[in-house]
Amino acid sequence: EVQLLESGGGFLQPGGSLRLSCAASGFTFTTYAMTWVRQAPGKGPEWVSAITGSGDRTFYTDSVKGRFTISRDNSKNTLFLQMNSLRAEDSAIYYCAKGGRDTNMILDYWGQGTSVTVSP
Amino acid sequence: EVVLTQSPATLSLSPGESATLSCRASQSVAKYLAWFQQKPGQAPRLLIYDTSIRATGIPARFSGSGSETDFTLTISSLEPEDFAIYYCQQRYSWPPLTFGGGTKVEIK
C-alpha cells in the first residue's frame, strides 16, 4: 500500500524558513517523480515543485523560484521541500504527491498534508 | 501557462441523478487531463487520468471524455459519498502543472 506522510509544517513569521519532509513507503521510491502541491484555505490546489526519480531534474512554479528547493534522499525514501524567505501568500496545506516515471506527472497518490502558516 | 476553467462552480443535485462537470483549457492539452475529487479535510484523490482512464479503485459510475481543450467528467448516478469538490488538472504543458478552480457538487 502506497503511503505518503508529510511533516515539518508550522507557524512562522514572514522571512522565515521551514523544511518539509515526506516519508514514502509501499512503492519503489527511486523510480518515480515526486511533487509538492499546496492549497490555501478555500482555494484550489496549486502545484509548487517537482523532482525526477533520480533527483537530476527539478521544476518550480515561478512564485517560489529562488526561495524553495526540492530534494530527495532515495536511500531513506524521503522527499523534502526547503522553504526560505517565506511570505504570507505561502500559507497553505502542503501535500506531497507521487508522480509517474521520469516526468510523467500523473499524481496518483497524495499524503494528508502539513500546514504552513506565515503571519506576523 | 495553461489555464483551466471549470463550470459550473456549483452543481446542486439529488442522489441518483447524473452529474456533468466541464473543464475547458486555454490551449490544447491533447489527452493529458486528469480529474480529482476532494472532500473536506482530505487530500485530493485521483479519479481519472489521460481524459478517460479510471484510477485504481474508482467506480465505473465515474467517466471522462473530451480532447484538446474541452473535457467532461460524468458521474452516472450520484451516491451520497460523491458530494464533494472536483478539480481538473493538466500535465501536457508544464511546468507549471495547473489545476482548475473546481466544481462543488452539493446535495439539492
Coordinates of C-alpha atoms in Angstrom, one line a residue, chain B residues 1-76:
Chain B
E1 CA 0.7 28.7 -18.7
V2 CA -2.4 26.6 -19.4
V3 CA -5.5 28.0 -17.7
L4 CA -8.2 25.5 -16.8
T5 CA -11.7 26.9 -16.4
Q6 CA -14.3 24.7 -14.7
S7 CA -18.0 25.0 -14.9
P8 CA -20.4 25.3 -13.3
A9 CA -18.9 26.5 -10.0
T10 CA -21.6 24.6 -8.1
L11 CA -23.9 21.8 -9.1
S12 CA -26.9 21.1 -6.9
L13 CA -28.3 17.6 -7.5
S14 CA -30.0 14.7 -5.7
P15 CA -28.6 11.3 -5.1
G16 CA -29.3 9.1 -8.1
E17 CA -29.1 11.9 -10.5
S18 CA -26.4 12.2 -13.1
A19 CA -23.7 14.9 -12.9
T20 CA -21.9 16.5 -15.8
L21 CA -18.8 18.7 -15.0
S22 CA -16.9 20.7 -17.6
C23 CA -13.2 21.7 -17.8
R24 CA -12.0 24.0 -20.6
A25 CA -8.3 24.6 -21.3
S26 CA -6.9 27.8 -22.7
Q27 CA -4.9 25.8 -25.2
S28 CA -4.7 22.2 -26.3
V29 CA -3.7 19.7 -23.6
A30 CA -4.2 16.8 -26.0
K31 CA -5.5 13.9 -23.9
Y32 CA -3.5 14.8 -20.8
L33 CA -6.2 15.9 -18.4
A34 CA -7.0 14.4 -15.0
W35 CA -9.9 14.7 -12.6
F36 CA -9.6 14.7 -8.8
Q37 CA -12.2 14.5 -6.0
Q38 CA -11.7 16.3 -2.7
K39 CA -13.7 16.1 0.4
P40 CA -13.4 18.4 3.4
G41 CA -10.3 17.9 5.4
Q42 CA -8.9 15.4 2.9
A43 CA -6.3 15.4 0.2
P44 CA -7.4 15.3 -3.4
R45 CA -7.9 11.8 -4.8
L46 CA -7.2 10.9 -8.4
L47 CA -10.3 9.7 -10.2
I48 CA -9.5 9.9 -13.9
Y49 CA -6.3 10.5 -15.9
D50 CA -5.5 11.0 -19.5
T51 CA -9.1 12.0 -20.2
S52 CA -10.8 8.7 -19.6
I53 CA -8.7 6.2 -17.7
R54 CA -10.1 5.5 -14.2
A55 CA -7.5 5.3 -11.4
T56 CA -7.2 2.2 -9.3
G57 CA -10.4 1.5 -7.3
I58 CA -12.5 4.2 -8.9
P59 CA -16.1 3.0 -9.5
A60 CA -17.4 2.7 -13.1
R61 CA -20.0 5.4 -12.5
F62 CA -17.2 7.9 -13.0
S63 CA -16.3 8.5 -16.6
G64 CA -14.3 11.1 -18.5
S65 CA -14.4 12.3 -22.1
G66 CA -13.1 15.0 -24.3
S67 CA -9.9 16.1 -26.1
E68 CA -7.7 19.1 -26.8
T69 CA -9.5 21.9 -24.9
D70 CA -12.9 20.6 -23.8
F71 CA -13.3 17.9 -21.3
T72 CA -16.2 16.4 -19.2
L73 CA -16.4 14.3 -16.1
T74 CA -19.7 12.4 -15.8
I75 CA -21.0 10.8 -12.6
S76 CA -23.7 8.5 -13.8

